[in-house]
């Protein structure tokens, strides 16, 4: 029987992707030989640069979203995350995969007007100038309008008796849009200050991207969820119960959401996006009704487990670091993703797949069984195993009663004696 993808050696995996026409020979050569950023490129990216810092990249397999099957590059240092994502994708595929959509893709920014003397009067003046202000915003970054995007609306929110937020909604097309929007906001702010003597405190985009939400759903036949002593129906009920607890208890909800972000962040990084922007927006969204809750929810409906996740995901397909980090373009080609909208959908689906796999493990065997089996590799390396010792040491650890560093070191010493 031919080996499974995860059983292959690294270069064999790359060759397998080429033979399945998922990777071009040119990108295969890149993945085979890539060792990270050059020092020169790193120096162009940040200040006071000293060196580069590499992270592993792996592939989540066969994630079906809106009927298309994706191979999703993931960048993470945590063992078991990529395996779990592939496992969640496999379970979701039993029900035909995930369905994802995003009603709009607008980035919002704020001009904060602080200590306004007469809020009502200033609000009326700004509202009367809305069209002019939108034109000023567009003139500050004209190429966006030429691409079919640009400033769409201006709204005012009173934050306190004397504080106002002027919110600008911009269609940023294929970019994440932070820099573009900030340029537009500063131009509008200057106008507000010059023409209306508005007391501008600051202008910046909001990472609470509620106009860039993506929703993903999955429907899994419960029969496919059977595990150990539990029937599929029991596992489905237990997952639904775990989801309910994540709605009730912030202590559980944070960890529930960390599991989702294991997938989301790893893909956000692989596609050269700003994970801090996505993290901050996601957690704010989780607390949108005043209590922090699980971002996803699972329910059992007859013989189907139905899951749903909604996230603000203002990721970019161009701009930012996407052209500066050399692995991003090969990753876009490997995933066969060609727009920011598609990227939003795939990342959200990956988050829900990750969540499904984590919940299933938690409510059946517990997280440690699968996790520690993969953690054994990290333990072996930490204990000082050489590359040719890692395999036999991990095999020996499978039979150990305790999986800790001391045991690993003892087993490594024993292994060396037999060689
Ligand atoms: P860029 O400043 O790189 O702007 C996008 C670039 O993409 C522009 O140069 C634009 O060209 C080009 N482009 C090419 N094709 C398209 C297209 N189809 N649609 C849109 N743009 C296109 O990046 P962003 O404005 O997206 O800003 C993202 C960066 O900002 C990230 O690195 C982020 O970390 C950072 N940032 C984040 C903040 C936050 O989250 N709070 C705050 C400040 C910065 P052209 O110039 O011709 O329009």
XYZ file of C-alpha atoms and ligand atoms in Angstrom:
467
model
C 0.000 0.000 0.000
C 1.338 3.445 -0.873
C 2.337 5.657 2.014
C 0.104 8.452 3.261
C 1.286 12.055 2.732
C 2.293 12.481 6.389
C 4.345 9.273 6.296
C 6.527 10.544 3.434
C 9.833 12.341 3.905
C 9.827 16.096 3.228
C 11.213 15.933 -0.318
C 8.914 13.022 -1.144
C 5.956 15.159 -0.052
C 7.050 17.927 -2.391
C 7.463 15.383 -5.207
C 3.998 13.964 -4.484
C 2.467 17.435 -4.802
C 4.220 17.850 -8.178
C 3.013 14.471 -9.394
C -0.566 15.411 -8.419
C -0.107 18.701 -10.311
C -0.664 20.707 -7.121
C 2.803 22.265 -7.345
C 4.787 23.430 -10.367
C 8.353 22.101 -10.681
C 9.581 25.690 -10.176
C 7.697 26.141 -6.899
C 8.752 22.626 -5.876
C 12.383 23.692 -6.247
C 11.620 26.770 -4.146
C 10.012 24.726 -1.333
C 12.789 22.141 -1.431
C 15.590 24.696 -1.057
C 14.042 27.671 0.727
C 15.727 28.465 4.021
C 13.932 31.670 4.906
C 14.471 35.366 4.451
C 17.789 36.772 3.338
C 19.376 39.112 5.867
C 19.090 41.919 3.283
C 15.327 41.446 2.884
C 14.872 41.210 6.643
C 16.760 44.484 7.046
C 14.320 46.107 4.599
C 11.346 44.908 6.646
C 12.099 45.968 10.237
C 14.208 48.376 12.253
C 17.354 47.505 14.219
C 17.452 44.173 12.386
C 19.823 41.557 13.823
C 18.922 38.288 12.154
C 15.981 36.290 10.833
C 13.707 33.935 12.763
C 12.310 30.917 10.954
C 9.119 28.939 11.630
C 8.043 25.600 10.136
C 5.532 25.535 7.290
C 3.357 22.477 6.659
C 0.301 21.660 4.588
C -3.288 21.047 5.656
C -4.731 18.639 3.109
C -8.001 18.469 1.241
C -9.976 21.296 2.825
C -13.200 21.589 0.819
C -14.719 25.069 0.673
C -17.654 25.876 -1.606
C -17.003 22.666 -3.536
C -13.305 23.374 -4.254
C -10.558 21.330 -2.609
C -7.663 23.321 -1.151
C -4.204 22.389 0.094
C -3.529 25.065 2.697
C -0.010 26.098 3.766
C 0.204 26.713 7.512
C 3.034 28.365 9.440
C 3.180 27.388 13.104
C 5.615 26.176 15.724
C 3.010 24.057 17.549
C 3.015 20.283 16.962
C -0.359 18.684 16.142
C -2.005 21.840 14.742
C -1.543 20.893 11.076
C -2.510 17.260 11.681
C -5.660 18.416 13.486
C -6.570 20.826 10.659
C -6.282 18.006 8.115
C -8.336 15.763 10.376
C -11.064 18.410 10.723
C -11.033 18.930 6.946
C -11.437 15.165 6.448
C -14.407 15.037 8.841
C -16.056 18.036 7.157
C -15.557 16.407 3.753
C -17.896 13.617 4.905
C -20.660 16.220 4.622
C -19.365 17.748 1.387
C -17.005 20.249 3.045
C -17.583 23.811 4.197
C -19.710 26.582 2.735
C -18.371 30.107 3.144
C -19.526 33.584 2.210
C -18.813 37.202 3.016
C -21.576 39.746 2.455
C -19.130 42.644 2.032
C -15.428 43.505 2.260
C -15.165 47.040 3.573
C -12.411 48.275 5.863
C -13.382 50.980 8.325
C -11.245 53.708 9.803
C -11.749 56.370 12.408
C -11.031 60.046 12.803
C -11.404 60.735 16.496
C -12.586 64.205 17.400
C -12.016 64.741 21.118
C -13.482 67.366 23.416
C -15.817 68.806 20.814
C -17.609 71.850 22.218
C -20.858 71.489 20.277
C -21.242 67.901 19.066
C -24.649 68.460 17.418
C -23.443 71.447 15.378
C -20.252 69.724 14.224
C -22.162 66.545 13.360
C -24.539 68.548 11.155
C -21.643 70.287 9.363
C -19.755 67.038 8.724
C -22.904 65.272 7.497
C -23.599 68.122 5.078
C -20.091 67.706 3.612
C -20.194 63.911 3.269
C -19.832 63.837 -0.517
C -16.941 66.308 -0.528
C -15.191 64.361 2.227
C -15.573 61.087 0.307
C -14.037 62.779 -2.720
C -11.127 64.026 -0.624
C -10.597 60.493 0.679
C -10.559 59.088 -2.859
C -8.228 61.799 -4.113
C -5.713 60.811 -1.410
C -5.317 57.315 -2.953
C -6.733 57.596 -6.502
C -5.499 54.210 -7.753
C -7.993 52.478 -5.463
C -10.937 54.094 -7.260
C -9.375 53.237 -10.614
C -9.433 49.578 -9.522
C -13.141 49.763 -8.700
C -12.728 50.418 -4.962
C -12.613 53.587 -2.890
C -14.420 55.403 -0.088
C -18.022 54.190 0.249
C -19.532 55.915 3.256
C -18.964 58.222 6.193
C -20.748 57.709 9.510
C -20.632 59.525 12.806
C -20.727 57.880 16.206
C -20.961 59.906 19.389
C -18.656 58.241 21.936
C -19.410 60.547 24.888
C -20.912 63.987 25.481
C -17.919 65.657 23.802
C -16.204 62.899 21.794
C -17.018 61.871 18.230
C -15.773 59.173 15.885
C -15.997 59.921 12.172
C -15.979 56.466 10.574
C -14.935 56.035 6.952
C -15.810 52.831 5.088
C -13.510 51.967 2.190
C -13.557 49.222 -0.386
C -9.853 48.338 -0.347
C -10.142 45.808 -3.197
C -7.486 43.080 -2.959
C -5.317 44.725 -0.242
C -5.645 44.482 3.526
C -5.806 48.232 3.172
C -4.374 49.606 6.425
C -1.864 51.965 4.832
C -4.230 53.057 2.076
C -7.011 53.775 4.528
C -4.709 55.621 6.925
C -3.597 57.908 4.064
C -7.236 58.612 3.175
C -8.201 59.220 6.805
C -5.391 61.708 7.339
C -6.476 63.667 4.244
C -10.072 63.834 5.494
C -8.901 64.733 9.009
C -6.849 67.626 7.621
C -9.949 68.951 5.858
C -12.059 68.637 9.007
C -9.431 70.539 10.946
C -8.875 73.266 8.322
C -12.470 73.878 7.208
C -14.497 73.038 10.307
C -11.952 73.625 13.076
C -12.683 70.079 14.231
C -10.484 69.014 17.185
C -8.770 66.000 15.545
C -7.098 63.699 18.076
C -6.046 60.892 15.730
C -6.831 59.054 12.499
C -6.364 55.305 11.993
C -8.138 52.246 10.651
C -10.096 50.089 13.086
C -9.048 46.469 13.369
C -12.566 45.721 14.537
C -13.458 44.894 10.939
C -17.195 44.276 11.321
C -17.767 45.172 7.659
C -15.395 42.370 6.587
C -17.092 39.390 8.196
C -16.871 35.922 6.740
C -19.221 33.116 7.746
C -18.438 29.449 7.271
C -20.720 26.493 7.931
C -20.248 22.731 7.896
C -22.708 19.825 8.219
C -21.173 16.512 9.222
C -23.087 13.223 9.241
C -22.858 12.041 12.863
C -22.026 8.484 11.763
C -18.559 9.679 10.709
C -17.720 10.955 14.192
C -17.634 7.630 16.081
C -14.548 7.351 18.270
C -13.440 4.615 20.696
C -16.274 3.779 23.072
C -18.500 6.603 21.722
C -20.982 6.296 18.863
C -21.029 9.060 16.254
C -24.295 10.399 17.701
C -22.753 10.549 21.194
C -19.661 12.381 19.917
C -21.884 14.876 18.081
C -23.911 15.522 21.258
C -20.717 15.967 23.271
C -19.321 18.451 20.707
C -22.598 20.406 20.847
C -22.371 20.430 24.660
C -18.773 21.692 24.508
C -19.890 24.433 22.124
C -22.682 25.420 24.549
C -20.202 25.681 27.429
C -17.988 27.981 25.303
C -21.004 30.301 24.992
C -21.479 30.361 28.774
C -17.988 30.542 30.239
C -15.211 32.935 29.171
C -12.554 30.626 30.672
C -13.633 27.899 28.272
C -14.413 30.348 25.428
C -10.869 31.742 25.304
C -9.376 28.271 24.892
C -12.096 27.304 22.403
C -11.150 30.381 20.354
C -7.421 29.731 20.763
C -8.059 26.446 18.969
C -9.777 28.276 16.115
C -6.920 30.791 15.927
C -4.396 27.905 15.758
C -5.671 27.424 12.208
C -6.460 31.037 11.369
C -3.106 32.490 12.477
C -1.077 29.744 10.803
C -2.717 30.500 7.452
C -2.665 34.274 7.991
C 1.113 33.991 8.451
C 1.604 31.669 5.474
C -0.168 34.230 3.269
C 1.966 37.119 4.552
C -0.766 38.875 6.495
C -0.809 40.772 9.780
C -1.854 38.243 12.446
C -2.080 40.900 15.186
C -4.758 42.691 13.174
C -6.749 39.469 12.771
C -6.283 38.359 16.396
C -7.423 41.667 17.912
C -10.481 41.850 15.648
C -11.475 38.235 16.298
C -11.389 38.577 20.079
C -13.309 41.855 20.033
C -15.932 40.122 17.884
C -16.086 37.254 20.395
C -17.098 39.803 23.049
C -19.515 41.790 20.854
C -22.527 41.372 23.151
C -20.565 42.294 26.278
C -19.474 38.776 27.251
C -16.560 36.929 25.666
C -17.943 33.792 23.960
C -16.857 30.989 21.641
C -16.630 32.236 18.049
C -18.041 29.008 16.622
C -21.168 27.081 17.541
C -22.114 23.434 16.945
C -25.577 21.899 17.098
C -27.001 18.460 16.419
C -29.861 18.394 13.962
C -31.223 14.849 13.492
C -28.245 12.840 12.193
C -26.134 15.879 11.309
C -23.686 17.935 13.352
C -23.891 21.537 12.118
C -21.168 24.071 12.825
C -20.879 27.768 12.124
C -18.131 30.334 12.547
C -18.244 34.054 11.818
C -15.055 36.116 11.985
C -13.838 39.545 10.927
C -11.095 38.602 8.430
C -9.792 41.629 6.554
C -6.871 39.804 4.948
C -5.084 41.056 1.851
C -4.070 39.156 -1.252
C -1.665 41.908 -2.370
C 0.303 44.658 -0.642
C 1.729 44.673 2.879
C 4.340 41.936 3.249
C 2.839 39.650 0.586
C 5.533 40.408 -1.985
C 8.343 40.876 0.529
C 8.125 37.467 2.199
C 9.409 35.075 -0.494
C 7.178 32.101 0.442
C 3.881 33.974 0.056
C 3.499 33.861 -3.741
C 4.421 30.140 -3.940
C 1.941 29.537 -1.100
C -0.811 31.399 -2.968
C -0.119 29.233 -6.027
C 0.022 25.996 -4.008
C -3.318 26.771 -2.379
C -4.702 27.846 -5.792
C -6.241 30.906 -4.158
C -6.558 33.944 -6.389
C -8.373 36.668 -4.438
C -8.719 38.211 -0.995
C -12.341 37.004 -0.842
C -11.299 33.406 -1.510
C -8.522 33.708 1.068
C -11.007 34.922 3.712
C -13.234 31.918 3.034
C -10.420 29.365 3.144
C -8.915 30.770 6.353
C -12.287 30.796 8.116
C -12.958 27.212 6.985
C -9.546 26.186 8.280
C -10.437 27.756 11.646
C -13.671 25.777 11.829
C -11.908 22.549 10.759
C -9.339 23.118 13.515
C -12.112 23.731 16.030
C -13.981 20.565 15.009
C -10.874 18.382 15.370
C -9.982 19.920 18.749
C -13.518 19.537 20.153
C -13.774 15.957 18.930
C -10.482 15.040 20.587
C -11.387 16.889 23.797
C -14.758 15.193 24.273
C -13.498 11.694 23.389
C -9.912 10.606 23.990
C -8.787 13.923 25.495
C -6.300 16.271 23.894
C -3.149 14.668 25.260
C -3.268 11.350 23.426
C -2.820 12.813 19.953
C -0.956 15.887 21.118
C 1.710 14.117 23.121
C 2.323 11.568 20.361
C 3.331 14.493 18.161
C 4.936 16.339 21.065
C 7.306 13.357 21.416
C 9.266 14.655 18.421
C 9.816 18.017 20.130
C 10.803 16.251 23.365
C 13.325 14.092 21.484
C 14.970 17.150 19.908
C 14.943 19.025 23.238
C 16.652 16.033 24.884
C 19.484 16.374 22.351
C 18.634 13.617 19.851
C 20.483 13.844 16.527
C 18.347 13.666 13.342
C 18.965 9.913 12.946
C 18.080 9.306 16.610
C 14.705 11.133 16.566
C 12.759 8.305 14.849
C 13.868 5.462 17.157
C 13.563 7.708 20.228
C 9.991 8.694 19.346
C 9.200 4.992 18.815
C 10.635 4.179 22.270
C 8.658 7.051 23.830
C 5.416 5.479 22.573
C 5.896 2.694 25.123
C 7.055 4.947 27.973
C 4.710 5.309 30.941
C 5.700 8.977 31.396
C 6.278 11.420 28.578
C 8.649 13.992 30.035
C 12.130 15.311 29.399
C 13.816 13.183 32.056
C 12.339 9.958 30.621
C 13.288 11.089 27.115
C 16.893 11.719 28.168
C 17.107 8.302 29.831
C 15.702 6.610 26.732
C 18.148 8.532 24.519
C 21.075 7.393 26.686
C 19.810 3.792 26.475
C 19.420 4.093 22.710
C 22.995 5.341 22.360
C 24.285 2.375 24.340
C 22.674 -0.056 21.937
C 24.207 1.630 18.864
P 0.093 48.574 1.072
O 0.506 49.840 1.725
O 1.154 47.668 0.554
O -0.961 48.949 -0.065
C -1.497 48.010 -0.957
C -0.638 47.981 -2.220
O -1.145 47.002 -3.093
C -0.667 49.316 -2.943
O 0.643 49.626 -3.334
C -1.535 49.026 -4.169
O -1.103 49.723 -5.290
C -1.229 47.550 -4.406
N -2.251 46.862 -5.181
C -2.013 46.183 -6.323
N -3.127 45.615 -6.783
C -4.121 45.939 -5.932
C -5.509 45.620 -5.879
N -6.098 44.858 -6.811
N -6.239 46.086 -4.854
C -5.665 46.832 -3.883
N -4.343 47.182 -3.877
C -3.573 46.743 -4.901
O -0.754 47.676 2.059
P -2.096 47.937 2.807
O -2.636 49.309 2.601
O -2.951 46.795 2.451
O -1.643 47.854 4.334
C -1.276 46.615 4.899
C -0.069 46.783 5.779
O -0.325 47.794 6.754
C 0.263 45.541 6.531
O 1.648 45.306 6.395
C -0.079 45.897 7.984
O 0.753 45.187 8.882
C 0.183 47.362 8.020
N -0.482 48.189 9.035
C -1.450 47.703 9.877
C -2.046 48.508 10.808
C -3.134 47.937 11.655
O -3.582 46.835 11.397
N -3.610 48.648 12.691
C -1.663 49.921 10.960
C -0.688 50.354 9.972
C -0.127 49.502 9.069
P -1.434 51.299 -5.485
O -0.513 52.008 -4.573
O -1.182 51.508 -6.909
O -2.876 51.472 -5.080
